Amino acid sequence: MPRLSPSSSHYGAVMAVVEGDKMVGIQPYASDIDPSPIINSLPGMVHGALRIPQPMVRAGWLAKRHRSDGSRRGADAFVPVSWETALELVAGELQRVRTGHGAESIYGGSYGWGSAGRLHNAPTLLRRMLGFTGGYTASVNNYSFGAALPLMPHIIGDFNRVLVETTDWRSIAGDGRLVVAFGGMPPRNSQIASGGTGKHTQRDWNRRSREAGVQFVYIGPVRDDMAEEAGAEWLAPRPNTDTAIMLGLAHTLVAEGLYDRGFVDRCTTGFDRFLPYLMGRSDGTAKDADWAAAISGLPADTIRGLARRMASQRTMISLSWSLQRSDHGEQPYWMGTVLAAMLGQIGLPGGGIGYGYGAEANVGSASDGRSRARIVPGPNPTGRYIPVARISDLLLRPGETDDYNGHRITYPDTRLVYWAGGNPFHHHQDLNRLLRAWAKPETVIVQEPWWTPVARRADIVLPATTSFERNDIGGAARDPYILAMPQAIPPVGQSRSDFDILTELSDRAGAREAFTEGRDEMGWVQHFYENDRRTAAESGIELPGFQEFWEIGHVELPLSKKPKILLEAFRADPVANKLPTPSGRIEIFSDRIAGFGYDDCPGHPTWFEPAEWLGSPETGRFPLHLISNQPKTRLHSQLDAGVTSRSEKVADREPVWIHPADAAARGIQDGDVVRLFNDRGACLAGALVTDRVMQGVIQLATGAWYDPEVPGQVGALCKHGNPNVLTRDQGTSRLGQGPSAHTCLVEIARLEGPAPRVTAFDPPVILAPRAEAAE
């Protein structure tokens, strides 16, 4: 008889269906009212042909070690080796680089979602091992909101804390009247949550809010970025023009006397220094609705009318995370905050501002946001770091410097890259530039369950278990569930858990005790739960003992009785409850940022013309704006080989959405294989002709596994549809250095002749084992 084993995933809490030693099915938790179909990919991926069966070494590297040709990564075959040999090779390379070049020459900025468990978080465990064994160069921030993380502490406070304290949906449905969603609230994104969730509620809250009389206005280029349940009015501007629209709204508020002067005077600083720019007194250009209309393509009367609606009723401004993944991506987040401050509703029930409703399942949840104990990286003796989106710069520009958030960072001479639990050949922009960079290090080590694009481009590959093959505990800070994740099946092949692999490497470097703190796997799991239990007890909540929790499979914490309202206490008394900004207030003008002297991010929100947009001369060559948003059939590139993702491919490739008028002008029909291209690269995709994307814009979701027509060749056509062969690898500004993928122009054409076969899901060539002699 099959048995059910509870677990968690970033796509929701699940029950693994197990027969003997095999996972044969998957079920969502009974509590989940809107489960994600992504979970259906899990059983096939756990036991699929893409699992890495044992440690592997690239043949060229095995022959010449760190003197091998790095450009062969992705082209060479692999040789199976024993765990003892693989660990000896890895430990030896780490020691060689530390001794010969310094610990800062090891890049351990491994980035990715990895597992939903709080122990087996591969990037964090890797940094912990590297830190306790001598140090490394780290990465800071993320790709999701990489511009917002350094910006918002100057403006309103720590951004991660703001996300936890975001006004919850009970307040919006109960007291709100209008939600203006810049960039939307994509239902596909709300399928996922870092650390998992016991219940998906985003679409239900959209419906309940609408039924309560809340109106939604969605501003963005793709209709599906707002759930049908919201019944939203759709305004479709040119992409990357949100800052101009917000300025036009703000100008109307001032010109018509609609802004809240009392709130601005009491709770903000610098409005008087921003106003001359807004009204055109400082540069001769008033940022009025007519000016904004000429830039954005929205009618001026629509902008003025929206400003009046926002000022006349309780309004929530929602800014999607995607807004700041563009050229000068700091500006829409800063200007959106200023606009909300001018409306004067920050800190009121149902109104104010929220950052990322719909970006994850738990943004705007009613959970009280108490922290969950989890593994932490530990110290890094080198103190060296880069912004995460500057990987190619790190590898291509050793010794050179860049500005970042008031500092100058110098790129070390990177000799070794160690990556665990992520895929830079999905996350990073301009993959052809990354390919050139990836050839530079002497050694690349990857720890991964599957033959992902980054595993194929490694020198040493260590096979890791999935979350169903080890013990762990789930639960996110914005979710009321704590989830048991007992081991459901034995490890597949020779795979080992991330914790066990990195414990062994720590032991070889004499740091086992520091890394483990004397705990084994279950010791850590129980330690985390007992910490959660103590935290709950401090709030008067009694949780069951660990054994009872482990047997039940989860506990659900009660929701706060009173809805969360972002900055409610600050609004009530801005002196007693100062914000953690230099002034203690919301900073409309920032002296600190102005003091950095950045011409691409001055002291107040500013409209900058993007490097590529539908208003630029470049449209003569590349007339379509590419939106490379998140997919609905997977999380980033996770499970792209799974049944859910593959079921929606078009001609075996990632679907590209194109407006009927744009398709007709190019002779493209539904289902055609098409070629997308610009000066940075080219890829194939399957055409999906739809009016759910605005004319002049195409949508190609991120995450299709990179599949070059000629493996290892820079500039080769991606056969599968990875949009990051097209996107630009430029920081948002010198302040944030975030990714700017959404600033991208392309052209598209119907492919003539036969389309090459997609090979993204074929394992690499594995040679016969040879005599092992680790140096």
Short mmCIF file of N, CA, C and O in Angstrom, two decimals, residues 169 172 176-185 214-220 225-226 230 232-235 237 242 245-246 249 298 302-303 305-320 323 332 336-337 339-340 343 345 350-357:
data_model
loop_
_atom_site.label_atom_id
_atom_site.label_comp_id
_atom_site.label_asym_id
_atom_site.label_seq_id
_atom_site.Cartn_x
_atom_site.Cartn_y
_atom_site.Cartn_z
N TRP A 169 -3.96 41.52 3.58
CA TRP A 169 -5.13 41.58 2.71
C TRP A 169 -6.43 41.80 3.47
O TRP A 169 -7.39 42.34 2.92
N ILE A 172 -6.93 45.49 3.38
CA ILE A 172 -7.30 46.00 2.06
C ILE A 172 -8.76 45.69 1.76
O ILE A 172 -9.53 46.56 1.34
N GLY A 176 -10.01 49.18 2.24
CA GLY A 176 -9.55 49.78 0.99
C GLY A 176 -10.70 50.04 0.03
O GLY A 176 -11.78 49.45 0.14
N ARG A 177 -10.44 50.92 -0.93
CA ARG A 177 -11.42 51.21 -1.97
C ARG A 177 -10.80 51.14 -3.36
O ARG A 177 -11.49 50.90 -4.33
N LEU A 178 -9.49 51.38 -3.45
CA LEU A 178 -8.81 51.38 -4.73
C LEU A 178 -7.41 50.82 -4.55
O LEU A 178 -6.69 51.21 -3.64
N VAL A 179 -7.03 49.90 -5.43
CA VAL A 179 -5.66 49.39 -5.49
C VAL A 179 -5.11 49.72 -6.87
O VAL A 179 -5.69 49.33 -7.89
N VAL A 180 -4.02 50.48 -6.90
CA VAL A 180 -3.35 50.80 -8.16
C VAL A 180 -2.07 49.99 -8.19
O VAL A 180 -1.14 50.22 -7.41
N ALA A 181 -2.04 49.01 -9.09
CA ALA A 181 -0.96 48.01 -9.11
C ALA A 181 -0.03 48.27 -10.29
O ALA A 181 -0.33 47.88 -11.43
N PHE A 182 1.08 48.94 -10.02
CA PHE A 182 2.11 49.13 -11.04
C PHE A 182 2.86 47.81 -11.21
O PHE A 182 3.48 47.31 -10.28
N GLY A 183 2.78 47.24 -12.41
CA GLY A 183 3.41 45.95 -12.66
C GLY A 183 2.55 44.76 -12.30
O GLY A 183 2.92 43.62 -12.53
N GLY A 184 1.38 45.02 -11.71
CA GLY A 184 0.43 43.95 -11.44
C GLY A 184 0.71 43.15 -10.19
O GLY A 184 1.57 43.49 -9.37
N MET A 185 -0.06 42.08 -10.05
CA MET A 185 0.08 41.11 -8.95
C MET A 185 0.00 39.73 -9.59
O MET A 185 -1.01 39.04 -9.49
N VAL A 214 -13.67 46.80 -3.51
CA VAL A 214 -12.37 47.37 -3.87
C VAL A 214 -12.22 47.32 -5.39
O VAL A 214 -12.46 46.29 -6.02
N GLN A 215 -11.81 48.44 -5.98
CA GLN A 215 -11.52 48.50 -7.40
C GLN A 215 -10.02 48.36 -7.63
O GLN A 215 -9.21 48.87 -6.85
N PHE A 216 -9.66 47.66 -8.70
CA PHE A 216 -8.26 47.46 -9.05
C PHE A 216 -7.96 48.14 -10.38
O PHE A 216 -8.72 48.01 -11.34
N VAL A 217 -6.85 48.86 -10.42
CA VAL A 217 -6.31 49.40 -11.67
C VAL A 217 -4.93 48.79 -11.84
O VAL A 217 -4.06 48.95 -10.97
N TYR A 218 -4.74 48.10 -12.94
CA TYR A 218 -3.46 47.45 -13.22
C TYR A 218 -2.74 48.21 -14.33
O TYR A 218 -3.31 48.46 -15.40
N ILE A 219 -1.49 48.57 -14.08
CA ILE A 219 -0.68 49.31 -15.04
C ILE A 219 0.50 48.44 -15.44
O ILE A 219 1.41 48.20 -14.64
N GLY A 220 0.48 47.93 -16.66
CA GLY A 220 1.55 47.06 -17.13
C GLY A 220 1.26 46.54 -18.52
O GLY A 220 0.14 46.66 -19.02
N ASP A 225 -0.61 39.60 -15.85
CA ASP A 225 0.07 40.01 -14.63
C ASP A 225 -0.91 40.45 -13.55
O ASP A 225 -0.50 40.91 -12.48
N MET A 226 -2.19 40.32 -13.82
CA MET A 226 -3.24 40.56 -12.82
C MET A 226 -4.24 39.42 -12.90
O MET A 226 -4.66 39.03 -13.99
N ALA A 230 -9.53 39.72 -9.80
CA ALA A 230 -9.51 41.11 -9.37
C ALA A 230 -10.41 41.99 -10.22
O ALA A 230 -10.79 43.09 -9.80
N ALA A 232 -9.66 43.76 -12.80
CA ALA A 232 -8.95 45.04 -12.87
C ALA A 232 -9.15 45.76 -14.19
O ALA A 232 -9.30 45.15 -15.25
N GLU A 233 -9.15 47.08 -14.11
CA GLU A 233 -9.03 47.93 -15.29
C GLU A 233 -7.58 47.88 -15.74
O GLU A 233 -6.67 48.08 -14.94
N TRP A 234 -7.36 47.62 -17.02
CA TRP A 234 -6.01 47.43 -17.55
C TRP A 234 -5.55 48.67 -18.30
O TRP A 234 -6.17 49.07 -19.29
N LEU A 235 -4.46 49.28 -17.83
CA LEU A 235 -3.80 50.38 -18.53
C LEU A 235 -2.44 49.87 -18.99
O LEU A 235 -1.65 49.40 -18.17
N PRO A 237 0.91 50.87 -20.60
CA PRO A 237 1.89 51.86 -21.06
C PRO A 237 3.10 51.20 -21.70
O PRO A 237 3.27 49.97 -21.63
N ASP A 242 7.09 53.70 -15.86
CA ASP A 242 6.29 53.85 -14.63
C ASP A 242 6.67 55.10 -13.86
O ASP A 242 5.81 55.78 -13.29
N ILE A 245 4.94 58.07 -15.31
CA ILE A 245 3.52 58.07 -14.97
C ILE A 245 3.31 58.55 -13.54
O ILE A 245 2.43 59.38 -13.26
N MET A 246 4.13 58.05 -12.63
CA MET A 246 4.01 58.46 -11.22
C MET A 246 4.28 59.95 -11.05
O MET A 246 3.61 60.62 -10.27
N LEU A 249 1.21 61.76 -12.14
CA LEU A 249 0.19 61.68 -11.09
C LEU A 249 0.50 62.67 -9.97
O LEU A 249 -0.38 63.39 -9.48
N LEU A 298 0.12 56.48 -22.34
CA LEU A 298 -1.20 56.57 -21.72
C LEU A 298 -1.77 57.97 -21.97
O LEU A 298 -1.04 58.96 -21.96
N THR A 302 -6.34 60.22 -18.78
CA THR A 302 -6.37 59.01 -17.95
C THR A 302 -5.47 59.19 -16.73
O THR A 302 -5.85 58.79 -15.61
N ILE A 303 -4.31 59.79 -16.92
CA ILE A 303 -3.38 60.01 -15.80
C ILE A 303 -3.99 60.99 -14.80
O ILE A 303 -3.98 60.76 -13.59
N GLY A 305 -7.18 61.73 -14.37
CA GLY A 305 -8.35 61.11 -13.74
C GLY A 305 -7.96 60.11 -12.67
O GLY A 305 -8.59 60.03 -11.62
N LEU A 306 -6.89 59.35 -12.93
CA LEU A 306 -6.44 58.38 -11.94
C LEU A 306 -5.92 59.09 -10.69
O LEU A 306 -6.18 58.65 -9.56
N ALA A 307 -5.20 60.19 -10.87
CA ALA A 307 -4.72 60.94 -9.71
C ALA A 307 -5.88 61.41 -8.84
O ALA A 307 -5.81 61.34 -7.60
N ARG A 308 -6.93 61.87 -9.46
CA ARG A 308 -8.09 62.35 -8.69
C ARG A 308 -8.78 61.20 -7.96
O ARG A 308 -9.19 61.35 -6.80
N ARG A 309 -8.88 60.05 -8.63
CA ARG A 309 -9.48 58.87 -7.98
C ARG A 309 -8.66 58.45 -6.77
O ARG A 309 -9.19 58.11 -5.72
N MET A 310 -7.35 58.45 -6.91
CA MET A 310 -6.47 58.02 -5.83
C MET A 310 -6.58 58.96 -4.63
O MET A 310 -6.52 58.52 -3.48
N ALA A 311 -6.73 60.25 -4.90
CA ALA A 311 -6.80 61.22 -3.81
C ALA A 311 -8.16 61.25 -3.13
O ALA A 311 -8.28 61.72 -1.98
N SER A 312 -9.18 60.73 -3.81
CA SER A 312 -10.54 60.87 -3.29
C SER A 312 -11.00 59.70 -2.43
O SER A 312 -12.09 59.74 -1.86
N GLN A 313 -10.19 58.65 -2.32
CA GLN A 313 -10.62 57.46 -1.58
C GLN A 313 -9.42 56.72 -1.05
O GLN A 313 -8.28 57.02 -1.39
N ARG A 314 -9.66 55.76 -0.17
CA ARG A 314 -8.59 54.99 0.44
C ARG A 314 -7.89 54.15 -0.64
O ARG A 314 -8.50 53.25 -1.22
N THR A 315 -6.63 54.44 -0.87
CA THR A 315 -5.90 53.86 -2.01
C THR A 315 -4.64 53.15 -1.54
O THR A 315 -3.86 53.69 -0.76
N MET A 316 -4.46 51.96 -2.05
CA MET A 316 -3.22 51.22 -1.86
C MET A 316 -2.44 51.23 -3.18
O MET A 316 -2.97 50.84 -4.22
N ILE A 317 -1.21 51.71 -3.13
CA ILE A 317 -0.31 51.64 -4.28
C ILE A 317 0.52 50.36 -4.13
O ILE A 317 1.16 50.15 -3.10
N SER A 318 0.51 49.53 -5.14
CA SER A 318 1.30 48.30 -5.13
C SER A 318 2.36 48.39 -6.21
O SER A 318 2.06 48.70 -7.37
N LEU A 319 3.59 48.12 -5.83
CA LEU A 319 4.71 48.13 -6.76
C LEU A 319 5.24 46.70 -6.92
O LEU A 319 5.68 46.09 -5.94
N SER A 320 5.17 46.16 -8.12
CA SER A 320 5.70 44.81 -8.33
C SER A 320 7.22 44.83 -8.25
O SER A 320 7.86 45.85 -8.53
N LEU A 323 9.34 45.97 -11.43
CA LEU A 323 9.56 47.36 -11.84
C LEU A 323 11.02 47.78 -11.71
O LEU A 323 11.53 48.55 -12.51
N PRO A 332 11.41 53.96 -9.98
CA PRO A 332 9.99 53.70 -9.73
C PRO A 332 9.69 53.34 -8.28
O PRO A 332 8.62 53.68 -7.77
N GLY A 336 7.34 55.79 -6.37
CA GLY A 336 6.11 55.19 -5.86
C GLY A 336 5.91 55.46 -4.38
O GLY A 336 4.80 55.73 -3.92
N THR A 337 7.02 55.43 -3.63
CA THR A 337 6.96 55.74 -2.21
C THR A 337 6.61 57.21 -2.00
O THR A 337 5.80 57.56 -1.12
N LEU A 339 4.91 59.12 -4.08
CA LEU A 339 3.51 59.29 -4.46
C LEU A 339 2.57 58.87 -3.34
O LEU A 339 1.59 59.56 -3.03
N ALA A 340 2.88 57.75 -2.70
CA ALA A 340 2.05 57.30 -1.58
C ALA A 340 2.12 58.29 -0.42
O ALA A 340 1.11 58.55 0.25
N LEU A 343 -0.12 61.23 -1.11
CA LEU A 343 -1.53 60.91 -0.87
C LEU A 343 -1.84 60.92 0.62
O LEU A 343 -3.00 61.05 1.02
N GLN A 345 -1.71 58.50 2.89
CA GLN A 345 -2.46 57.37 3.43
C GLN A 345 -1.55 56.27 4.00
O GLN A 345 -2.04 55.23 4.44
N GLY A 350 -5.98 49.74 4.94
CA GLY A 350 -6.38 49.56 3.55
C GLY A 350 -5.69 50.46 2.56
O GLY A 350 -5.93 50.35 1.35
N GLY A 351 -4.82 51.37 3.01
CA GLY A 351 -4.18 52.31 2.10
C GLY A 351 -2.68 52.33 2.27
O GLY A 351 -2.09 51.55 3.01
N GLY A 352 -2.04 53.27 1.55
CA GLY A 352 -0.59 53.42 1.67
C GLY A 352 0.13 52.78 0.51
O GLY A 352 -0.20 53.00 -0.66
N ILE A 353 1.13 51.97 0.84
CA ILE A 353 1.95 51.37 -0.21
C ILE A 353 2.35 49.96 0.19
O ILE A 353 2.53 49.65 1.38
N GLY A 354 2.46 49.09 -0.82
CA GLY A 354 2.95 47.72 -0.64
C GLY A 354 3.91 47.38 -1.75
O GLY A 354 3.75 47.85 -2.89
N TYR A 355 4.92 46.61 -1.43
CA TYR A 355 5.97 46.28 -2.39
C TYR A 355 5.93 44.78 -2.68
O TYR A 355 6.46 43.99 -1.92
N GLY A 356 5.28 44.41 -3.76
CA GLY A 356 5.34 43.01 -4.17
C GLY A 356 4.13 42.16 -3.84
O GLY A 356 4.26 40.94 -3.72
N TYR A 357 2.93 42.76 -3.72
CA TYR A 357 1.75 41.91 -3.63
C TYR A 357 1.71 41.01 -4.87
O TYR A 357 1.80 41.47 -6.00
#
